[in-house]
PDB file of C-alpha atoms in Angstrom:
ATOM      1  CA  UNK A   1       0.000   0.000   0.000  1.00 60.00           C
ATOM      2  CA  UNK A   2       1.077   3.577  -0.458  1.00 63.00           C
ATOM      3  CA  UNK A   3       1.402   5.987   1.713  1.00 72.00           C
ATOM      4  CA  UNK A   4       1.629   9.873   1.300  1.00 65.00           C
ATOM      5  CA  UNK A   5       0.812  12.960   2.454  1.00 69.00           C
ATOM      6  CA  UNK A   6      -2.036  15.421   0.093  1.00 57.00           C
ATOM      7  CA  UNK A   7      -0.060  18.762  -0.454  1.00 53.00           C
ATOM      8  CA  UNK A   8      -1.786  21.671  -1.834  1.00 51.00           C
ATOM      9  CA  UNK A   9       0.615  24.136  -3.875  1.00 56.00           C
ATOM     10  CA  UNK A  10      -0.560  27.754  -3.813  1.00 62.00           C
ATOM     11  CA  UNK A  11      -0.307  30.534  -6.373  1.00 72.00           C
ATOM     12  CA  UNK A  12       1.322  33.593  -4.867  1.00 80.00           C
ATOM     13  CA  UNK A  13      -0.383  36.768  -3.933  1.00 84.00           C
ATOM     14  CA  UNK A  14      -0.226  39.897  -3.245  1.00 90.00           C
ATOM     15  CA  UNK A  15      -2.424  42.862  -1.957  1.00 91.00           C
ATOM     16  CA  UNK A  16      -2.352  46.350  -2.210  1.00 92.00           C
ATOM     17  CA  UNK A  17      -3.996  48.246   0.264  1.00 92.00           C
ATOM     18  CA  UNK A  18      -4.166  52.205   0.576  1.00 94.00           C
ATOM     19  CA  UNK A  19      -3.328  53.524   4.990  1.00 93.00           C
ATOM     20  CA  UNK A  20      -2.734  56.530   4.504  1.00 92.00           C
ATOM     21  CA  UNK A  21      -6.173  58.274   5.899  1.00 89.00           C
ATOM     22  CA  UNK A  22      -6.402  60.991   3.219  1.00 90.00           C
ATOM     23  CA  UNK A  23     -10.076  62.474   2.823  1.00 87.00           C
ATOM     24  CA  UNK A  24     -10.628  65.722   2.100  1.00 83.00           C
ATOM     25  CA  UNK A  25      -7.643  66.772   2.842  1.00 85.00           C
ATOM     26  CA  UNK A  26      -5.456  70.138   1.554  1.00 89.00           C
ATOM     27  CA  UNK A  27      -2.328  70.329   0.785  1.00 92.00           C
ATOM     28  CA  UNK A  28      -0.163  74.004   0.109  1.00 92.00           C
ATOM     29  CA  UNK A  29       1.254  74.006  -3.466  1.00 93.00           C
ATOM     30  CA  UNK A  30       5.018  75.005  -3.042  1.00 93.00           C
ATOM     31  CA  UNK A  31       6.434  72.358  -0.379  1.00 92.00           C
ATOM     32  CA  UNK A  32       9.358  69.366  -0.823  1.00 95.00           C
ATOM     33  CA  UNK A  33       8.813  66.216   0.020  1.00 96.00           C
ATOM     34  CA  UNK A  34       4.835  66.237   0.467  1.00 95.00           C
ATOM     35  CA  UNK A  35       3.370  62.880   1.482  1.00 96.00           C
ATOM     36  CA  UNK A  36       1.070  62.235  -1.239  1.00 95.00           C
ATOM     37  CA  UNK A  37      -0.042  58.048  -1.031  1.00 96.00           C
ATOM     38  CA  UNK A  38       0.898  55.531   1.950  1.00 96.00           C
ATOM     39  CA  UNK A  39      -0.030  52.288   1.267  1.00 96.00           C
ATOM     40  CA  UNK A  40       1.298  48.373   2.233  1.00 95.00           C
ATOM     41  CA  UNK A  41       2.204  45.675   0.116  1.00 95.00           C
ATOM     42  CA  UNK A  42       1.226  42.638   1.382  1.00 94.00           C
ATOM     43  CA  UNK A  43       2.985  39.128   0.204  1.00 93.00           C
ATOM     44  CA  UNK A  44       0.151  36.533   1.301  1.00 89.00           C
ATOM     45  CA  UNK A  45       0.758  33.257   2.856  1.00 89.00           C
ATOM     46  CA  UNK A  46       1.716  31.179  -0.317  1.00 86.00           C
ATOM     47  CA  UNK A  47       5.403  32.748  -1.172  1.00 90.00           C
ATOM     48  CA  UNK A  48       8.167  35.269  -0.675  1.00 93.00           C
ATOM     49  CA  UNK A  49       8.065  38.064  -3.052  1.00 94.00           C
ATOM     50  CA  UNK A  50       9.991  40.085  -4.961  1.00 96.00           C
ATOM     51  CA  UNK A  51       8.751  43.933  -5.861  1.00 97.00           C
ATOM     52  CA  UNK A  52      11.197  45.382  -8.867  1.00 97.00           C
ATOM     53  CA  UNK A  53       9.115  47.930 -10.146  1.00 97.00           C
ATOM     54  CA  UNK A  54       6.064  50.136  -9.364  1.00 97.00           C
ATOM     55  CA  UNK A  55       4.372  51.926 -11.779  1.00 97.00           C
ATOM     56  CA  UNK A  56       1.645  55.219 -11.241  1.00 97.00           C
ATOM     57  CA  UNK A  57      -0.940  57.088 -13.808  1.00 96.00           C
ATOM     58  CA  UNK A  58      -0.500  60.628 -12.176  1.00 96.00           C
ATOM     59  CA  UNK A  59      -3.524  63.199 -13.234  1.00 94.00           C
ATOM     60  CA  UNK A  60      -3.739  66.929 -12.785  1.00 94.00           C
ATOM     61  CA  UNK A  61      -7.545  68.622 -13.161  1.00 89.00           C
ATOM     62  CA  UNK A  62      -9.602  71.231 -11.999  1.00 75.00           C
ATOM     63  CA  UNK A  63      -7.208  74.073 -12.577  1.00 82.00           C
ATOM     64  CA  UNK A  64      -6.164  75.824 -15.540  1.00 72.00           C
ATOM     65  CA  UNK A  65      -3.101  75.136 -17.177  1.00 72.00           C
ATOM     66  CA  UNK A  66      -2.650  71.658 -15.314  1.00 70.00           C
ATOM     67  CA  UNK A  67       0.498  70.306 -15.618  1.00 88.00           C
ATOM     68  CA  UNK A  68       2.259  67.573 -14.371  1.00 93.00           C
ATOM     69  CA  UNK A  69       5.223  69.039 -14.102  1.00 92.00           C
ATOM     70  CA  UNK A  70       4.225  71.083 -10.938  1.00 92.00           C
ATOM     71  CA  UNK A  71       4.731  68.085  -8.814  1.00 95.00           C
ATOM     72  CA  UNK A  72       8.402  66.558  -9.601  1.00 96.00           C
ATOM     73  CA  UNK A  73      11.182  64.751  -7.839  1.00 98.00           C
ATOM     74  CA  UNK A  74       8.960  61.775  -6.454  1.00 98.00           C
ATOM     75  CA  UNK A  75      10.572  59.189  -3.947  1.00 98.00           C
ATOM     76  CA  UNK A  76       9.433  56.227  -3.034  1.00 98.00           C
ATOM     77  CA  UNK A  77      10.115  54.729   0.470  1.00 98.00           C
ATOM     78  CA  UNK A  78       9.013  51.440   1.836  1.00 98.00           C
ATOM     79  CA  UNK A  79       9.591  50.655   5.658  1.00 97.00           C
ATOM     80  CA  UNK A  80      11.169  54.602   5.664  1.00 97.00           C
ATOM     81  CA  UNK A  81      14.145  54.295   3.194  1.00 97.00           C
ATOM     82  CA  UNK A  82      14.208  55.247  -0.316  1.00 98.00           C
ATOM     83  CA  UNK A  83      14.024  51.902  -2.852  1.00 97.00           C
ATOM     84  CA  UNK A  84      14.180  53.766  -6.252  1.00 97.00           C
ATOM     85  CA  UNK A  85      15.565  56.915  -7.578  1.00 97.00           C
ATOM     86  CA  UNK A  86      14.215  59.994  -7.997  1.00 97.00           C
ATOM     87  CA  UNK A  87      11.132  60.447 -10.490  1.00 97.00           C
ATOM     88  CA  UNK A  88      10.017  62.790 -12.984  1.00 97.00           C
ATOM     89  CA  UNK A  89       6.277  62.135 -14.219  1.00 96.00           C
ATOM     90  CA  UNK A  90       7.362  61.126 -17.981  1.00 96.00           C
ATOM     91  CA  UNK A  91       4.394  63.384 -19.732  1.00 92.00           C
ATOM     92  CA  UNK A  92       2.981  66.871 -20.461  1.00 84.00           C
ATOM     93  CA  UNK A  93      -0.002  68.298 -19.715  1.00 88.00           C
ATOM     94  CA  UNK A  94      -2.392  66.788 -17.483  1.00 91.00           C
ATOM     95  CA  UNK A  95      -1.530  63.528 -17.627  1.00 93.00           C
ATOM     96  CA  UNK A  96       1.808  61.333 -16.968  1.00 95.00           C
ATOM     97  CA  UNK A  97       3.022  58.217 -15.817  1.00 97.00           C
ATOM     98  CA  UNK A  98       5.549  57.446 -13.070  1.00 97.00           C
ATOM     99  CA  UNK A  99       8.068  54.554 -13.072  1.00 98.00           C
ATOM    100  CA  UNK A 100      10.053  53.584 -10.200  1.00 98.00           C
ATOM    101  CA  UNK A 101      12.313  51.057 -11.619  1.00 96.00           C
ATOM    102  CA  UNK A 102      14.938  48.626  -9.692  1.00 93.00           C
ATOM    103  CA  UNK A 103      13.273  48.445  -6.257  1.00 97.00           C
ATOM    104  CA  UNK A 104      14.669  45.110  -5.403  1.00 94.00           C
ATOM    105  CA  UNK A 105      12.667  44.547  -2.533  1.00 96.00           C
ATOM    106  CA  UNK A 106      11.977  40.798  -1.018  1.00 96.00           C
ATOM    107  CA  UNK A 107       8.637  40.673   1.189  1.00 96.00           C
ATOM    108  CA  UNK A 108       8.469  37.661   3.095  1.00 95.00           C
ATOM    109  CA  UNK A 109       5.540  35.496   3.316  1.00 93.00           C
ATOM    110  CA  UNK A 110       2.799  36.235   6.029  1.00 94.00           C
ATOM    111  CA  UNK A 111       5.027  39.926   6.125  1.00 96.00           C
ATOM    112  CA  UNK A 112       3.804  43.479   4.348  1.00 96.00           C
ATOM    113  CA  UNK A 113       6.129  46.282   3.573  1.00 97.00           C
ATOM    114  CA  UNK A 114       4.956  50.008   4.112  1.00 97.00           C
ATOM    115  CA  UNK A 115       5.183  52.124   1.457  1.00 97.00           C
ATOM    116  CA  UNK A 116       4.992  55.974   0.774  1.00 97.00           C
ATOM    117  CA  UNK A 117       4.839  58.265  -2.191  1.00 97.00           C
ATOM    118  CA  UNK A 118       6.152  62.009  -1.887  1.00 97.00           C
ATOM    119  CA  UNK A 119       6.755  64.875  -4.155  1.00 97.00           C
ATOM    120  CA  UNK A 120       7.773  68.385  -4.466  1.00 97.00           C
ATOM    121  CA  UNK A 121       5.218  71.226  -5.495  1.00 94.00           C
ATOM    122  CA  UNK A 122       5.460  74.198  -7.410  1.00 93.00           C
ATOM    123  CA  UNK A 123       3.488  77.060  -6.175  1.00 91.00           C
ATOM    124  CA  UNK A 124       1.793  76.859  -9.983  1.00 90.00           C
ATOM    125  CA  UNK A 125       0.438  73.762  -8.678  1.00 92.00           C
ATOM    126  CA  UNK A 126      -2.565  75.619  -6.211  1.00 92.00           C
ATOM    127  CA  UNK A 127      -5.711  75.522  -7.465  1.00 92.00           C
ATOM    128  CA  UNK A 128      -5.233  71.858  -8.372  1.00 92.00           C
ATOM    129  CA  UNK A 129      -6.068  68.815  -7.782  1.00 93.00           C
ATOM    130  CA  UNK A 130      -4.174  65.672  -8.179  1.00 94.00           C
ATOM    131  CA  UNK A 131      -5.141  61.978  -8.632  1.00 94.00           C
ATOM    132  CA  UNK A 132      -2.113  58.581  -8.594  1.00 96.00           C
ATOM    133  CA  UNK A 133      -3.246  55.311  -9.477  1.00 96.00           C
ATOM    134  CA  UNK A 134      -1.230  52.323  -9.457  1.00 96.00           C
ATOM    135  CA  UNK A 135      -0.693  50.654 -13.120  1.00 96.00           C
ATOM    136  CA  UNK A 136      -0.462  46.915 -12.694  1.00 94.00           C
ATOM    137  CA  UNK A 137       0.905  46.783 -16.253  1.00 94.00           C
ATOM    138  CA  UNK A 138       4.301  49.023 -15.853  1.00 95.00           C
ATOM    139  CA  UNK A 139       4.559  46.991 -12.651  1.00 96.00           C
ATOM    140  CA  UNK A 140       6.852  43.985 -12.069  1.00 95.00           C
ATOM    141  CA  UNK A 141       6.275  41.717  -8.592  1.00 95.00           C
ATOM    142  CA  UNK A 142       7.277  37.989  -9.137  1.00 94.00           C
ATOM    143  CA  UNK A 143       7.543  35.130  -6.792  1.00 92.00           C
ATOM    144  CA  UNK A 144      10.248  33.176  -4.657  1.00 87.00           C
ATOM    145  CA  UNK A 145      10.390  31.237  -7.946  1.00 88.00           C
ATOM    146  CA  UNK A 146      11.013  34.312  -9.941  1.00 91.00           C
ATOM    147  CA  UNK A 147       8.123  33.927 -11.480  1.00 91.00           C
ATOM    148  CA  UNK A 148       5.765  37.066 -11.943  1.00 93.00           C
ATOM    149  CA  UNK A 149       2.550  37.677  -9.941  1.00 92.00           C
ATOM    150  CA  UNK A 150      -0.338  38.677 -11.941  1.00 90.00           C
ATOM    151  CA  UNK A 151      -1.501  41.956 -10.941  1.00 90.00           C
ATOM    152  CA  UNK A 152      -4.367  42.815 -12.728  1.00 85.00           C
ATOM    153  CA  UNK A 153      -7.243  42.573  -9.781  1.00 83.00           C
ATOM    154  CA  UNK A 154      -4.470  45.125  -7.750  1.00 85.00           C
ATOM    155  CA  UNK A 155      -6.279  48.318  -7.259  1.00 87.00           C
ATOM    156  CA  UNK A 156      -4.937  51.218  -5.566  1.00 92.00           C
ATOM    157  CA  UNK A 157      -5.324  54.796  -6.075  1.00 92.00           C
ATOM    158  CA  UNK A 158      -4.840  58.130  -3.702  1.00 93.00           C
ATOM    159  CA  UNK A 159      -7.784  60.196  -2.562  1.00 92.00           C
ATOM    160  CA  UNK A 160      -7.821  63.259  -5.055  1.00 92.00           C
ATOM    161  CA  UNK A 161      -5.644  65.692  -3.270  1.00 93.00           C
ATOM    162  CA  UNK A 162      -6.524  69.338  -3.322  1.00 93.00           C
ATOM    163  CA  UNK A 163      -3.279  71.958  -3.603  1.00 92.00           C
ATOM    164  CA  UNK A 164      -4.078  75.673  -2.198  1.00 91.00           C
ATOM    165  CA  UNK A 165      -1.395  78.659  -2.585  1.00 86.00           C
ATOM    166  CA  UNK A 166      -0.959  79.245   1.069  1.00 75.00           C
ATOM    167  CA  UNK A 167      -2.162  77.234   4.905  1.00 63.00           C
ATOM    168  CA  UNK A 168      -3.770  77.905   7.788  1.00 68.00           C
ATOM    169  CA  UNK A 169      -1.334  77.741  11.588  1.00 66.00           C
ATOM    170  CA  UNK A 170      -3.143  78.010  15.119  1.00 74.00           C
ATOM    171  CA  UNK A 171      -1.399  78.195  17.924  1.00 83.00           C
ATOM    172  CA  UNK A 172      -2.479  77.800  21.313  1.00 82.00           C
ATOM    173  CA  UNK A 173      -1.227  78.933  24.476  1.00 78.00           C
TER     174      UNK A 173
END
């Protein structure tokens, strides 16, 4: 008689999941290294994973003469140090994309990395609003096998973020 032992081989996974508590928020057109999206990257139970490159559809609307442009020298962090070099949204106009290329970052299984998204404003940028949105198609995540993980059903986009030309400081005593 034979013996054995049933094993059940997984596909690997991965979600994408939006923490950074934007709603409504507004942000001042004119300052470095804005936090713009915070979201984790979670590996699943099934495998390690390897992220290698994260891709973004940046939009500017609402005022006039949107440009992507006025938000420039993106970083990307994940657990609070920079994985990629600094961006330029490749486009003109109102719409872009963003490519953050050579992350070479392993997530365990069962483990999530924290990422965040920041830019630098020009002042031309109040009056606007801006929209990122994660492109599963200019993005590369593969398995311990080195085999990618399809990311199609991956959504993840920021709240639209609202840019004014100056804030707002109370202080109490």
């Amino acid at each position: 008689s034979a013996e054995g032992k049933l094993a059940t081989i997984k596909s690997a996974e991965v979600t994408l999941a939006r923490n950074d508590g934007f709603g409504g928020e507004e942000f001042v057109a004119g300052v470095t290294g804005e936090t713009l999206l915070k979201f984790i990257v979670d590996a699943g139970t099934a495998s390690d994973i390897k992220v290698s490159r994260l891709g973004f559809d940046v939009t500017v609307s609402v005022c006039g003469g949107a440009d992507v442009d006025d938000f420039f020298g993106w970083k990307l962090y994940a657990d609070g140090v920079q994985v990629a070099d600094t961006e330029d949204v490749d486009g003109t106009g109102a719409t872009g994309e963003l490519n953050f290329d050579g992350i070479d970052l392993d997530i365990e299984a069962n483990e999530q990395s924290q990422f965040v998204l920041t830019a630098d404003t020009d002042t031309s940028a109040a009056g606007c609003t801006l929209d990122v949105a994660f492109d599963d198609a200019r993005s590369t995540i593969d398995d311990l096998n080195g085999d990618e993980i399809d990311l199609s059903a991956a959504t993840l986009a920021s709240d639209s973020l609202d840019f004014l030309d100056g804030g707002e400081l109370t202080v109490s005593l």
